[in-house]
XYZ file of C-alpha atoms in Angstrom:
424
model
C -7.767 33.593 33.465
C -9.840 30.938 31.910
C -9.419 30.733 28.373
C -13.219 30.780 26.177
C -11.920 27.923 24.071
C -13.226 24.773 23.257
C -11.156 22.335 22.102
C -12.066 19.551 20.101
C -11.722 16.156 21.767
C -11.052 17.575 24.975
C -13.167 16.884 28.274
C -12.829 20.154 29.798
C -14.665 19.295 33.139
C -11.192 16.555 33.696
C -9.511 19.613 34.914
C -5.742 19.279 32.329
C -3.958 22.134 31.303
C -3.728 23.038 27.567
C -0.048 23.927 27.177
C 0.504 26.996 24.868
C 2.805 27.317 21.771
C 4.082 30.330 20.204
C 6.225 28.956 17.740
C 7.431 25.378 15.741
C 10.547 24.643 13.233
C 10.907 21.303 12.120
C 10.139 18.758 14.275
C 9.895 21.074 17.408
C 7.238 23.003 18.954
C 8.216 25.858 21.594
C 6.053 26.583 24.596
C 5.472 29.654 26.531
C 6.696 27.870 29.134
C 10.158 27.925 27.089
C 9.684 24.339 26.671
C 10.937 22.308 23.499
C 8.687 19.733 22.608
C 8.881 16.856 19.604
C 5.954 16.385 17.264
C 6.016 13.221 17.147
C 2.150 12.789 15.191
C 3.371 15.577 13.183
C 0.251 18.024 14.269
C -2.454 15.626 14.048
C -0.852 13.966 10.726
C -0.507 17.009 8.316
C 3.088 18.348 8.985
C 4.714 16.119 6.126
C 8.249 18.179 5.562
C 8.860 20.523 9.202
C 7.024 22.843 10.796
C 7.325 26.401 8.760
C 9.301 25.262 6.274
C 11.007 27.788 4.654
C 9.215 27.348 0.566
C 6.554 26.870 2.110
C 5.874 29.432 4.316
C 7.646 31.677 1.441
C 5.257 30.806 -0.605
C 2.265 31.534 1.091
C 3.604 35.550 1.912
C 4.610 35.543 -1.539
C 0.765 34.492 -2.738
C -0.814 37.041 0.126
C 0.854 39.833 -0.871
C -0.618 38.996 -4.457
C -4.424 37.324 -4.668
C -5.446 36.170 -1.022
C -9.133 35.379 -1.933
C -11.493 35.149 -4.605
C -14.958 33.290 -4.965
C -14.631 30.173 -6.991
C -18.273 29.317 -8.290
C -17.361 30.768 -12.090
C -14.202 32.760 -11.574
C -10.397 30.623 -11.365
C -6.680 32.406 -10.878
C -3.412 30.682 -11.726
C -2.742 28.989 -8.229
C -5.295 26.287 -8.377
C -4.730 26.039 -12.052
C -1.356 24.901 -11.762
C -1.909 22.774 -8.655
C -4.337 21.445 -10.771
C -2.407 20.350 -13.302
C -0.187 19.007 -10.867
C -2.093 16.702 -9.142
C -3.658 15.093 -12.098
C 0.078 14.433 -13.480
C 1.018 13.063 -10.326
C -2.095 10.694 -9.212
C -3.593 7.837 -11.323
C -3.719 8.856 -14.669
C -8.022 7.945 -15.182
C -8.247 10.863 -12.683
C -8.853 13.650 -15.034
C -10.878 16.158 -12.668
C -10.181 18.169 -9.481
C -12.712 19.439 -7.213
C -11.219 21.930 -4.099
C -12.705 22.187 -0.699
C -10.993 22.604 2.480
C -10.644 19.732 4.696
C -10.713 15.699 4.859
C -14.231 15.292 6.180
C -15.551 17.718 3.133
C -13.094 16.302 0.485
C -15.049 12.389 1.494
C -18.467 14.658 1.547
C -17.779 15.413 -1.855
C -16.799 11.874 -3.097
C -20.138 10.645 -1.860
C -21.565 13.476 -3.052
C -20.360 13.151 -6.643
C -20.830 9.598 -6.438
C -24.579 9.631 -5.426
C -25.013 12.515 -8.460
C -23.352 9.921 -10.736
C -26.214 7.569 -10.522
C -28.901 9.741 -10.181
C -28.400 11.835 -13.466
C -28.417 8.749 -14.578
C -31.870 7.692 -13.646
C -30.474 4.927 -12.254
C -31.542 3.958 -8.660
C -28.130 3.290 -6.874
C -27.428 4.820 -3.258
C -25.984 2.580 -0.702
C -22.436 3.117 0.563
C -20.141 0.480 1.437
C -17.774 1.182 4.415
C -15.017 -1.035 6.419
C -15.305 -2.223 10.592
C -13.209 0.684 12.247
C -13.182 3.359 9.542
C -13.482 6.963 10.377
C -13.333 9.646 7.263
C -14.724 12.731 9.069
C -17.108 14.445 11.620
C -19.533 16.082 9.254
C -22.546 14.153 9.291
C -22.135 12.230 6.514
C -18.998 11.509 6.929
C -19.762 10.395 10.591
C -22.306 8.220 8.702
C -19.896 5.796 6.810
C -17.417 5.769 9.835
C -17.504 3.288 12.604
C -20.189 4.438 15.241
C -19.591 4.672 18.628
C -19.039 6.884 21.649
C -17.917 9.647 18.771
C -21.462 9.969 17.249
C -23.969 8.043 19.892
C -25.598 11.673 20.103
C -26.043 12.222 16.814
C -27.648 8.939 15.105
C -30.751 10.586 14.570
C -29.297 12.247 11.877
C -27.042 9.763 10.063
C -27.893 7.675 7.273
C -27.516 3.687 6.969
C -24.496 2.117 5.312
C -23.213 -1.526 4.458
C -20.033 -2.795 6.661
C -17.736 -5.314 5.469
C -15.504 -6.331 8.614
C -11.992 -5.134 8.528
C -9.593 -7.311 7.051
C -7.423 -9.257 9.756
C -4.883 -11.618 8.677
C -6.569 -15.024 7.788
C -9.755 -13.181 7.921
C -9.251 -11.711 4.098
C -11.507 -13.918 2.430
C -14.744 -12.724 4.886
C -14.427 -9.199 3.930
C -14.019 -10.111 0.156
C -17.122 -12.403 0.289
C -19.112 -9.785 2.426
C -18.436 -6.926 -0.117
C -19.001 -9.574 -3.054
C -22.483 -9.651 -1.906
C -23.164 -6.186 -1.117
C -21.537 -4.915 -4.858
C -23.906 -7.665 -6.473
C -27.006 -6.716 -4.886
C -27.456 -3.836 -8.212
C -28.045 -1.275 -4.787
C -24.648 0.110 -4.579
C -23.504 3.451 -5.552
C -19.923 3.142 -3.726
C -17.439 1.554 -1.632
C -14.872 3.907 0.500
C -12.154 2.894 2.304
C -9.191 3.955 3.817
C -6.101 2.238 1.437
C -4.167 0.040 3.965
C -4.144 1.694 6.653
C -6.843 2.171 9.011
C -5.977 5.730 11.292
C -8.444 7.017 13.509
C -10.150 3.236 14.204
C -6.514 2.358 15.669
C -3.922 2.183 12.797
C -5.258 -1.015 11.785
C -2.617 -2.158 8.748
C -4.047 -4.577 5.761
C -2.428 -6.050 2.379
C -2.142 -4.270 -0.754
C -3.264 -7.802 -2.124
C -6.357 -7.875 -0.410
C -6.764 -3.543 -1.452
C -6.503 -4.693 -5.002
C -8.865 -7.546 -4.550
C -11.572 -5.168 -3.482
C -11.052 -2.858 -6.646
C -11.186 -5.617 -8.644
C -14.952 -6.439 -7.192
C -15.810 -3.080 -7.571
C -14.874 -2.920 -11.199
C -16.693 -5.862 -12.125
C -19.895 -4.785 -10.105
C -19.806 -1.255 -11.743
C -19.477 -0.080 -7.958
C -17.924 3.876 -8.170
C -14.103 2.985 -5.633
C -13.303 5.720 -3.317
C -10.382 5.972 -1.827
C -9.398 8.305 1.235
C -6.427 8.938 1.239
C -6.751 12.044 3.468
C -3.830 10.336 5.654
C -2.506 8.336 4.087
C -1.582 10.338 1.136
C 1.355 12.123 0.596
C 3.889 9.255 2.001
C 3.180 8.397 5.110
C 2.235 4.826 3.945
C 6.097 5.045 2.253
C 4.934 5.897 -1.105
C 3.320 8.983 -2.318
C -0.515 7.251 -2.424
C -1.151 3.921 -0.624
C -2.552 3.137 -3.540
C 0.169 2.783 -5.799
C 1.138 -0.346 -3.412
C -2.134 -2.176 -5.097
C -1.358 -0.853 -8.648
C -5.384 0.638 -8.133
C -6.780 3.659 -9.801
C -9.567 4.389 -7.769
C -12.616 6.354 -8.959
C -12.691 8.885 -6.906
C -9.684 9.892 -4.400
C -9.642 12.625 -1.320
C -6.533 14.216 -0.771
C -5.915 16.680 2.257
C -3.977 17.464 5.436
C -0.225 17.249 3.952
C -1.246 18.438 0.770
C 0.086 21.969 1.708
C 2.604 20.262 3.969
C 0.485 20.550 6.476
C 0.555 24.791 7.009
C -2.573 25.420 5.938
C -5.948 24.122 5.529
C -6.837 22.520 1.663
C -8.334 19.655 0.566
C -9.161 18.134 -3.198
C -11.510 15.398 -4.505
C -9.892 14.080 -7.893
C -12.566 12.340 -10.279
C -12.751 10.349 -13.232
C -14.225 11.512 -16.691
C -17.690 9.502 -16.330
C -18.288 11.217 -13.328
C -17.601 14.489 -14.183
C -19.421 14.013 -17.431
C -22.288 12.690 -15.836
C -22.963 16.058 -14.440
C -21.918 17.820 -17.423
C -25.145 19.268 -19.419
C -27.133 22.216 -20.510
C -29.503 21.562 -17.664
C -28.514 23.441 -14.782
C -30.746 20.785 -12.805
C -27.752 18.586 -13.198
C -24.464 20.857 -11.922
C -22.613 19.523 -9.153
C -24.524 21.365 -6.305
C -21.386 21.856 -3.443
C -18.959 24.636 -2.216
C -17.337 26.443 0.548
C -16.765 29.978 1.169
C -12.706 29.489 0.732
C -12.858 26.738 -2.438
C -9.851 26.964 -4.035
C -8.243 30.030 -1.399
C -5.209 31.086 -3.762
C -2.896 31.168 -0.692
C -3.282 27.264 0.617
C -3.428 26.678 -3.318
C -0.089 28.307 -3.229
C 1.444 26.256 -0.198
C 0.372 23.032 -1.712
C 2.626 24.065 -5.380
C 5.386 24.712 -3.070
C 4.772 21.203 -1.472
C 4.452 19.320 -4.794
C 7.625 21.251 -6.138
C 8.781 19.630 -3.239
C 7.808 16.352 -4.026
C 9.528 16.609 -7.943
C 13.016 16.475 -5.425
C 14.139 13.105 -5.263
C 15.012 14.183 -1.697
C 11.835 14.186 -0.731
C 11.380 10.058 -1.444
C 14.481 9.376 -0.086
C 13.798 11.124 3.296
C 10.901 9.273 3.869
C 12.766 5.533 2.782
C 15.450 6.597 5.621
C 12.737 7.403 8.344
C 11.015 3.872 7.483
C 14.109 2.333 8.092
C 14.666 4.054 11.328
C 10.544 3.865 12.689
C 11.550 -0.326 11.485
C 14.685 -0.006 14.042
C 12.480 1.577 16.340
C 10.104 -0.660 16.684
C 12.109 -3.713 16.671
C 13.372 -2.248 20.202
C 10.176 -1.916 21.708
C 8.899 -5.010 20.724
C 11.361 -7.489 23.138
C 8.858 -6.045 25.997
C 6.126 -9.070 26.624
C 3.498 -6.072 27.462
C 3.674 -4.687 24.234
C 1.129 -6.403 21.635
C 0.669 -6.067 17.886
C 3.516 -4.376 16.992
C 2.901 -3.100 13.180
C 4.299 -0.581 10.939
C 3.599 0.787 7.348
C 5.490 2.812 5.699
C 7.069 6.063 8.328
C 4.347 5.104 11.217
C 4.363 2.762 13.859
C 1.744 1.610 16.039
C 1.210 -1.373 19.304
C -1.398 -2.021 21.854
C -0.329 -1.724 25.248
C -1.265 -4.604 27.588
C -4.770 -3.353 29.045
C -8.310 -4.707 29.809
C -10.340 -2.285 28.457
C -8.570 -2.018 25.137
C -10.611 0.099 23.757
C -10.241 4.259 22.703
C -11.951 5.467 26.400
C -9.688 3.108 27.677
C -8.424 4.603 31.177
C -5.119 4.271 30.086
C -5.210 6.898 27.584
C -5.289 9.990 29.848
C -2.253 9.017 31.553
C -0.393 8.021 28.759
C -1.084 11.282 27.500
C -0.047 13.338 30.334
C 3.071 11.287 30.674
C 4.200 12.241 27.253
C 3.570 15.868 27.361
C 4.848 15.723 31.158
C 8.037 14.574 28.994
C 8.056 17.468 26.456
C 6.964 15.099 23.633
C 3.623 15.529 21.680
C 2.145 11.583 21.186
C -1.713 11.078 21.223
C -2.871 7.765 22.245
C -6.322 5.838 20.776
C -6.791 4.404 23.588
C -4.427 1.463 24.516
C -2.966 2.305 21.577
C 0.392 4.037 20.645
C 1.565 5.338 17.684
C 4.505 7.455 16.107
C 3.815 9.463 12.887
C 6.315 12.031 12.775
C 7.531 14.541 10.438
C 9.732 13.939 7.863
C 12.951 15.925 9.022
C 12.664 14.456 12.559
C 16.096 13.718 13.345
C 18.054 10.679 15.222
C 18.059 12.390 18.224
C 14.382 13.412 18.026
C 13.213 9.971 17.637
C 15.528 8.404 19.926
C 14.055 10.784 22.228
C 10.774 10.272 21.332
C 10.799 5.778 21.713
C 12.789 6.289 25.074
C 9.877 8.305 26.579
C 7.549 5.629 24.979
C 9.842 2.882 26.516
C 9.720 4.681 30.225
C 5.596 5.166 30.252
C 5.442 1.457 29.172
C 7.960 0.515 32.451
C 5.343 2.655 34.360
C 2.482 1.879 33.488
C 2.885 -1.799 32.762
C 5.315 -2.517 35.617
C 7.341 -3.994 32.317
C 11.096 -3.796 33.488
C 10.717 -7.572 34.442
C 8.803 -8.956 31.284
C 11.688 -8.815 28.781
C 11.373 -11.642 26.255
């Protein structure tokens, strides 16, 4: 039987199976096909500590047995007060104010959202975005907007708005991308700058330097321009520290948290603000209220799965978990790298990332769809951009996982590359 789903970047009409799961633990995912199968992108880049771990999924049956629901727009419940409370003790301390919605493309819709009302209750007339070459921070249609366009949103330009690019930040290529947003922040026509904090995902796990990170805040600062920082991946220690941010020793504006802010088991998301934005939608006139919301704001169960997570977090386990599996991806990559066909070889903090060798080099590049049917061929769950490979695992993954998981890198790169005789 044909299933009725559509999956999201998936070209049905290429004819691949979709394998089925029933279950996951840790770093494994179980087929119906009785197959065992590493997560080796950690479920699209939200499973932080294991799949179902056990305080986390206890707190979530705890929480539904409780308060599973409950409209946000005037009403609150103990959950998100306390996560709350958390989050604001644990991020920059000029982030005072926590707004909940419910994934990373509405937690960036918000930012530009509260950044735009900034200005405007204002009077003042401020409303261009700055963006990065290569960003992506959603599918919405704004958040399509301020990402890099392309074969992702082609279709839909009719109904995006225009944005300033600096170019990404290559090595020895710094100083462009400082000058370029220079100019744009001094123009008196900018309401924000967003950015992904050293690490670029979706546009190909581009890495940059927390030097050059800090360099842009500081421009922003003295240009008044609102800093927005998504740190919808990069958050929560992938980048080998709680927030990338902390690397620059920035407070940002305005910062978007989701996918492992429950750990990755259920769907949340929060935009933290500073006081002058919040206050400059705080009045009598209801003209002026910050005009945004979801159906599940705030849902008391994912609020409840992201305080297990941050209890989590207050182990010093947690830290040192993530320092070993750096350590290890380092290893890891060190191996791969004697191979001539593999290019770019990068990491930050627990990912890794290369090119492979190939023409196109680009994300419909044809190598792709075989790399990706090679790995799941090989029972382990990597996702390709293109020509491009990377490993962002879970946290608990363990030797023998990601031994596993670089050995069936190492045998698709022999394959496909014909790379057993180009050993430097």
């Amino acid at each position: 039987m044909t299933s009725p789903i559509w999956h999201p970047f998936t070209q049905h009409g290429l004819g691949h199976d979709i394998p089925e799961i029933t279950s996951a633990k840790g770093a494994l995912l179980y087929g119906k096909d009785g197959r065992e199968i590493i997560d080796a992108i950690s479920s699209w880049w939200v499973t932080t500590h294991g799949h179902c771990h056990p305080p986390i999924i206890k707190a979530i049956q705890n929480q539904a047995a409780k308060l599973d629901q409950l409209i946000f727009a005037g009403w609150t419940h103990d959950p998100a007060e306390k996560l709350a409370a958390s989050l604001i003790d644990m991020t920059p301390s000029n982030l005072e104010h926590v707004f909940y919605s419910d994934s990373g493309s509405t937690s960036v819709e918000v930012a530009l959202k509260m950044a735009l009302g900034y200005w405007s209750n204002q009077g003042i007339n401020r409303d261009r975005i700055i963006v990065m070459e290569h960003s992506y921070h959603g599918d919405t249609i704004g958040t399509m907007s301020i990402g890099e366009r392309g074969v992702f949103n082609q279709a839909y330009n009719a109904l995006m708005f225009d944005v300033d690019s600096i170019p990404f930040p290559a090595i020895g290529q710094e100083q462009e991308s400082l000058n370029q947003l220079e100019q744009f922040c001094a123009s008196g026509q900018t309401a924000a700058f967003i950015v992904e904090p050293l690490l670029l995902g979706a546009g190909g796990m581009l890495v940059y330097s927390p030097e050059t990170l800090c360099a842009m805040h500081e421009i922003c600062t003295r240009h008044d321009v609102i800093f927005i920082a998504d740190e919808v991946m990069t958050g929560w220690g992938r980048t080998g520290t709680l927030l990338a941010c902390e690397q620059a020793n920035i407070e940002p504006d305005i910062l978007c948290l989701s996918k492992g802010i429950t750990g990755g088991s259920i769907p949340l998301a929060v935009t933290l603000s500073n006081t002058a934005i919040f206050d400059a939608h705080y009045s009598t006139d209801r003209s002026k209220a910050f005009f945004h919301s979801s159906s599940y704001t705030a849902n008391p169960i994912a609020c409840a799965a992201a305080n297990a997570n941050i209890a989590l977090w207050q182990d010093s386990a947690t830290l040192n978990n993530i320092q070993k599996l750096c350590a290890k991806q380092k290893a890891q990559l060190q191996k791969i790298n004697i191979n001539k066909t593999v290019q770019n070889a990068r990491q930050i903090g627990t990912i890794t990332a290369f090119e492979l060798d190939d023409s196109q080099g680009s994300y419909l590049s044809s190598l792709g769809p075989k790399l990706l049917e090679f790995f799941v061929q090989h029972n382990v769950l990597l996702r390709p951009l293109g020509n491009t490979i990377y490993v962002m695992p879970p946290y608990c993954i363990s030797d023998e996982q990601l031994n596993r998981v670089y050995e069936v890198i190492q045998m698709a790169i022999n394959k496909f590359t014909g790379s057993e005789a180009n050993i430097a």
